[in-house]
Coordinates of C-alpha atoms and ligand atoms in Angstrom, one line a residue:
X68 CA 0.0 0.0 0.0
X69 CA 0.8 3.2 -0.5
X70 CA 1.5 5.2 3.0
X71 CA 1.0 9.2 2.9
X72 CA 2.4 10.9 6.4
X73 CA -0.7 13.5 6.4
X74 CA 0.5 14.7 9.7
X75 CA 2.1 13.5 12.7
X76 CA -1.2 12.3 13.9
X77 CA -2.6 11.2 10.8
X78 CA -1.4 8.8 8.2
X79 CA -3.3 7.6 4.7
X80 CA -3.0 4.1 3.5
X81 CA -4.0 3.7 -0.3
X82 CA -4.9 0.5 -1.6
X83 CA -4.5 0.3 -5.8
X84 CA -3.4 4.0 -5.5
X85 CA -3.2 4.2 -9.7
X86 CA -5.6 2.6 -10.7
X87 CA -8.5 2.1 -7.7
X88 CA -7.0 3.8 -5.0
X89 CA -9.1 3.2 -2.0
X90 CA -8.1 4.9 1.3
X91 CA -7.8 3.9 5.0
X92 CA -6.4 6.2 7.8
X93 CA -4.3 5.9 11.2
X94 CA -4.6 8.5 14.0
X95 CA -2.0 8.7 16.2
X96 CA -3.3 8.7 19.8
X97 CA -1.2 8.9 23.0
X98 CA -3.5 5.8 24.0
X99 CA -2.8 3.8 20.2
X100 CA -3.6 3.9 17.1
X101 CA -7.6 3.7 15.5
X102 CA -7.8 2.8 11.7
X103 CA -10.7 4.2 10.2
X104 CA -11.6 2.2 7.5
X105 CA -10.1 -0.6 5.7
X106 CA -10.4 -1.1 2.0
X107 CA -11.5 -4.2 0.2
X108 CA -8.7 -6.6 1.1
X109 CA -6.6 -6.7 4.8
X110 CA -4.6 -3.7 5.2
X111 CA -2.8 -5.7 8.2
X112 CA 0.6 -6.1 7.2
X113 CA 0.5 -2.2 6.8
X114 CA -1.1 -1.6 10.1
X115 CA 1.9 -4.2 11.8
X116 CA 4.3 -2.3 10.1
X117 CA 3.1 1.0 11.3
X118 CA 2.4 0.0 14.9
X119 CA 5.9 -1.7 15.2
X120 CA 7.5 1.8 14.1
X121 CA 5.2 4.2 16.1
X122 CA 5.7 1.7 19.1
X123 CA 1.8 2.0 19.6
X124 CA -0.5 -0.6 19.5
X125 CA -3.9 -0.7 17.4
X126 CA -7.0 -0.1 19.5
X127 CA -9.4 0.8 17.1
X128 CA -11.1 0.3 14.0
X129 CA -13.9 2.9 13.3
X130 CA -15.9 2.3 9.3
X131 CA -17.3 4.7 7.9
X132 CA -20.1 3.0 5.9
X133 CA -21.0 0.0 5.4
X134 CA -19.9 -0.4 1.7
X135 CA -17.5 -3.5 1.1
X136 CA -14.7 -1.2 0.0
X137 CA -14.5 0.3 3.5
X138 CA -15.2 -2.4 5.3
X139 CA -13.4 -5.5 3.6
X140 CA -10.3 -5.3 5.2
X141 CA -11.7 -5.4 8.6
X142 CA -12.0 -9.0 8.9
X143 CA -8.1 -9.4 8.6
X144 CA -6.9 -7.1 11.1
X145 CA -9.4 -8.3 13.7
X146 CA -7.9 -11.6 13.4
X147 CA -4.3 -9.8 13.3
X148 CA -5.0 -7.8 16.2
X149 CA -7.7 -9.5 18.7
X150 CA -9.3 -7.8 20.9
X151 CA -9.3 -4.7 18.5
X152 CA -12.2 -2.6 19.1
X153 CA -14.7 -2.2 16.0
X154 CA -17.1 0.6 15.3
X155 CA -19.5 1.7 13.0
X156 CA -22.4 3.9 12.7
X157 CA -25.6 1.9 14.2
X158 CA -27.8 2.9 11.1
X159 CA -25.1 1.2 8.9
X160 CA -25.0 -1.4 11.1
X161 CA -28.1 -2.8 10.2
X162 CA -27.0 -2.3 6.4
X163 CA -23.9 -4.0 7.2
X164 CA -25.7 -7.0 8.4
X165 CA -27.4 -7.2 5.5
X166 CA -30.9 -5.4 6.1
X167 CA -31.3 -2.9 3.3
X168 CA -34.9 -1.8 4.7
X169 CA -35.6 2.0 4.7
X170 CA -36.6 3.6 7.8
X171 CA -40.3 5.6 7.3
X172 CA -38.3 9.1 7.3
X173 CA -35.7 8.3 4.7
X174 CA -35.8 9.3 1.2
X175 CA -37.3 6.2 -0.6
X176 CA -34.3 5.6 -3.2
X177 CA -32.1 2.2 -3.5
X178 CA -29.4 1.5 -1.2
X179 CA -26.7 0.8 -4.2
X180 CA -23.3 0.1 -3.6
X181 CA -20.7 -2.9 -3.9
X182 CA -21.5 -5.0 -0.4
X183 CA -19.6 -8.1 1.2
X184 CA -20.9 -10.6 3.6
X185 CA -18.6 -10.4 7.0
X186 CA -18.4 -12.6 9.5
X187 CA -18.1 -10.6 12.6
X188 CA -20.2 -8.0 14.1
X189 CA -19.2 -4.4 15.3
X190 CA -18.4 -4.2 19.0
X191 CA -19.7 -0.5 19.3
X192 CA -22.6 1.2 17.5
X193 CA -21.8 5.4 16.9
X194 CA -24.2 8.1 17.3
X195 CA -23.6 11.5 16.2
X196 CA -21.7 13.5 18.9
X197 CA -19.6 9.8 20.3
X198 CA -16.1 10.0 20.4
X199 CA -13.6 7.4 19.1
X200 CA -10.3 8.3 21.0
X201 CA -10.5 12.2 19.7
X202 CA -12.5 11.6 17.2
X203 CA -15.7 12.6 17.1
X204 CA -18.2 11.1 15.5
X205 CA -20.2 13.4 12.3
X206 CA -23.9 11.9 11.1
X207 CA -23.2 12.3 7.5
X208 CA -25.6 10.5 5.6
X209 CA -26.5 10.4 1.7
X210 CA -23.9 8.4 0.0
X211 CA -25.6 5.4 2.6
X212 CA -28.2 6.0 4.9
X213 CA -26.0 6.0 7.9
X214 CA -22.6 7.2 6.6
X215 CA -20.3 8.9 9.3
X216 CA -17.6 11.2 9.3
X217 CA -15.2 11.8 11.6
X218 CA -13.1 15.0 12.8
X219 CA -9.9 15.1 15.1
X220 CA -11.0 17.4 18.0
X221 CA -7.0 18.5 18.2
X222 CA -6.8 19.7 15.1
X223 CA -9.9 19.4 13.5
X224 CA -8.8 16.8 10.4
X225 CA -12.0 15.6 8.6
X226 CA -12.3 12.2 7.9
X227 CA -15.2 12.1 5.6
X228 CA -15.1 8.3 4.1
X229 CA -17.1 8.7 1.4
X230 CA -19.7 11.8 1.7
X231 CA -16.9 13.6 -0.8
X232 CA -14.5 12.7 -3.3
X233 CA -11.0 13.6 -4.3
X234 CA -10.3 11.5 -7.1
X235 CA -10.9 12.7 -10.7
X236 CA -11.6 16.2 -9.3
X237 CA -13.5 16.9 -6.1
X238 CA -17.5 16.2 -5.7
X239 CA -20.2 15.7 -2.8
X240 CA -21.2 12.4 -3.3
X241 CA -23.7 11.3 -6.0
X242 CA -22.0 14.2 -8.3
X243 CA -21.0 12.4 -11.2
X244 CA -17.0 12.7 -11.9
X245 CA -16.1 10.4 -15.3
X246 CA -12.3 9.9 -14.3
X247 CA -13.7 8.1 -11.3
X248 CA -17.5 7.7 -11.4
X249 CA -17.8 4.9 -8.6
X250 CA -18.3 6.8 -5.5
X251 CA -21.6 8.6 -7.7
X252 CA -23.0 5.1 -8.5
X253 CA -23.0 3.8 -5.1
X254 CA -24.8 6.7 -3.7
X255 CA -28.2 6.1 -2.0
X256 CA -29.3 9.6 -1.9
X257 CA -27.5 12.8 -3.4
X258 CA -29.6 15.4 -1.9
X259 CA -29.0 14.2 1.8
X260 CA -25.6 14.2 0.4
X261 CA -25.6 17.5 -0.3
X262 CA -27.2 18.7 3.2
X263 CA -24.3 16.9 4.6
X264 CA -21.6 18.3 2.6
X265 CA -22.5 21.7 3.5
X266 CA -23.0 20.8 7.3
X267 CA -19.3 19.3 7.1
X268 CA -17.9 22.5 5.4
X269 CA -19.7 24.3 8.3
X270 CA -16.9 23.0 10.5
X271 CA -14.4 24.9 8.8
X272 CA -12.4 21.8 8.6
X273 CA -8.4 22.5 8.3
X274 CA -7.6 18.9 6.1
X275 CA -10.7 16.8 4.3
X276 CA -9.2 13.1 4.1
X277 CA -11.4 10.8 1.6
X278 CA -12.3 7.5 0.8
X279 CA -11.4 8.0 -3.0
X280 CA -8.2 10.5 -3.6
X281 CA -5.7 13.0 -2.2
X282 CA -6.0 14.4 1.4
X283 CA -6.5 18.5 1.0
X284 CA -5.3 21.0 2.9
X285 CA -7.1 24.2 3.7
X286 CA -9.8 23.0 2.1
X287 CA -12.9 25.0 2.6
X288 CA -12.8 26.5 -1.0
X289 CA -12.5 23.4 -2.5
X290 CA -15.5 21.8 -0.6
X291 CA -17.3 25.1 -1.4
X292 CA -16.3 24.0 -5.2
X293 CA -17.9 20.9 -4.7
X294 CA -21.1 21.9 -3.1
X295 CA -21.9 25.0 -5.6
X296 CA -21.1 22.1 -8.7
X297 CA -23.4 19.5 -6.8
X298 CA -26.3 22.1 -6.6
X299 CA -26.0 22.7 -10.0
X300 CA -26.0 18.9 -10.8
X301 CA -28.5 17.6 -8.6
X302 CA -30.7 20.9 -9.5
Ligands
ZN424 ZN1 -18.9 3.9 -0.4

């Protein structure tokens, strides 16, 4: 994999970086490490590697969404790591085990995506406002129904899985981009993307780290790029 020092408390993993490249992230905590994420296939030899040269052991693995690109992985570095603490937003959860139902209140539209049968369950179900380590934990939802972001409370990183997109130019999810038009496909509902782009911008976020692409700096006018270009698109 392809390892990216983002900062000293935050480092980007990238599975297939030319051709697919599919992110997962380690933040550095004076307790561990958390991996949030975990691409399709075990990023555990990475994650080994890592924790032997921080000299910091892995506490944590915190999924973003319940899409099989995010949450592959997971399987192998639970088995690498036992007693690793997994997490995932409880209205994914349900998604995650396989129950694709729509709540009454949720925009009637297909839950789409690439999915993957796993054979553990998540040890802790987030909420909006929870904290993972100093994380906390950002209701996101539109790209799935019970997406999550997270942002560093020390220095207010955004992790924001896949509610944006860096690769092939940056997008909300659901905004189509043609260089890389997967994220768009496996969106469930682009308005609620939308409302949860512009709450995340609202955070004045100082890095946005994605599923799909390049961390960015600074990146307020770039997400205000995004949002203005998904208006337009979604109409
Ligand atoms: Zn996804």
């Amino acid at each position: 994999m392809k390892i990216t020092r983002l900062s000293s408390r935050l480092i980007q993993l990238t599975r297939y970086p030319a051709v697919f490249p599919m992110n997962c992230y380690l933040v550095v905590e004076d307790d561990g490490l958390t991996l949030v994420d975990s691409t399709t296939s075990s990023p555990a030899d990475d994650v080994a590697a890592m924790v032997r040269q921080l000299g910091k052991q892995l506490s944590r693995i915190a999924l973003t969404h319940a899409h099989g690109d995010h949450v592959g992985g997971a399987a192998g570095v639970r088995q690498r790591f036992p007693g690793v603490e997994v997490s995932i937003g409880q209205r994914d959860a349900s998604i995650l085990a396989g129950d694709k139902t729509l709540l009454p209140a949720e925009p009637q539209t297909e839950v789409k995506g690439y999915f993957v049968k796993v054979d553990w369950k998540p040890d802790r179900l987030l909420q909006a406002g929870d904290r993972v380590g100093s994380l906390e934990v950002l209701a996101s939802p539109g790209h799935t129904p019970g997406h999550v972001a997270f942002i560093d409370v020390r220095d207010r990183s955004l992790i924001a899985g896949d509610a944006l997109q860096t690769r092939g130019g940056i997008a909300v999810s659901g905004d189509l981009r043609l260089l890389f038009p997967f994220p768009a496909m496996a969106t469930w509902s682009k308005q609620t993307a939308l409302k949860s782009a512009v709450a995340l911008r609202e955070l004045r976020p100082s890095l946005l780290a994605v599923g799909h692409g390049a961390a960015v700096s600074e990146p307020m006018a770039a997400m205000d790029r995004a949002i203005e270009s998904a208006r337009h698109a979604f109409g």
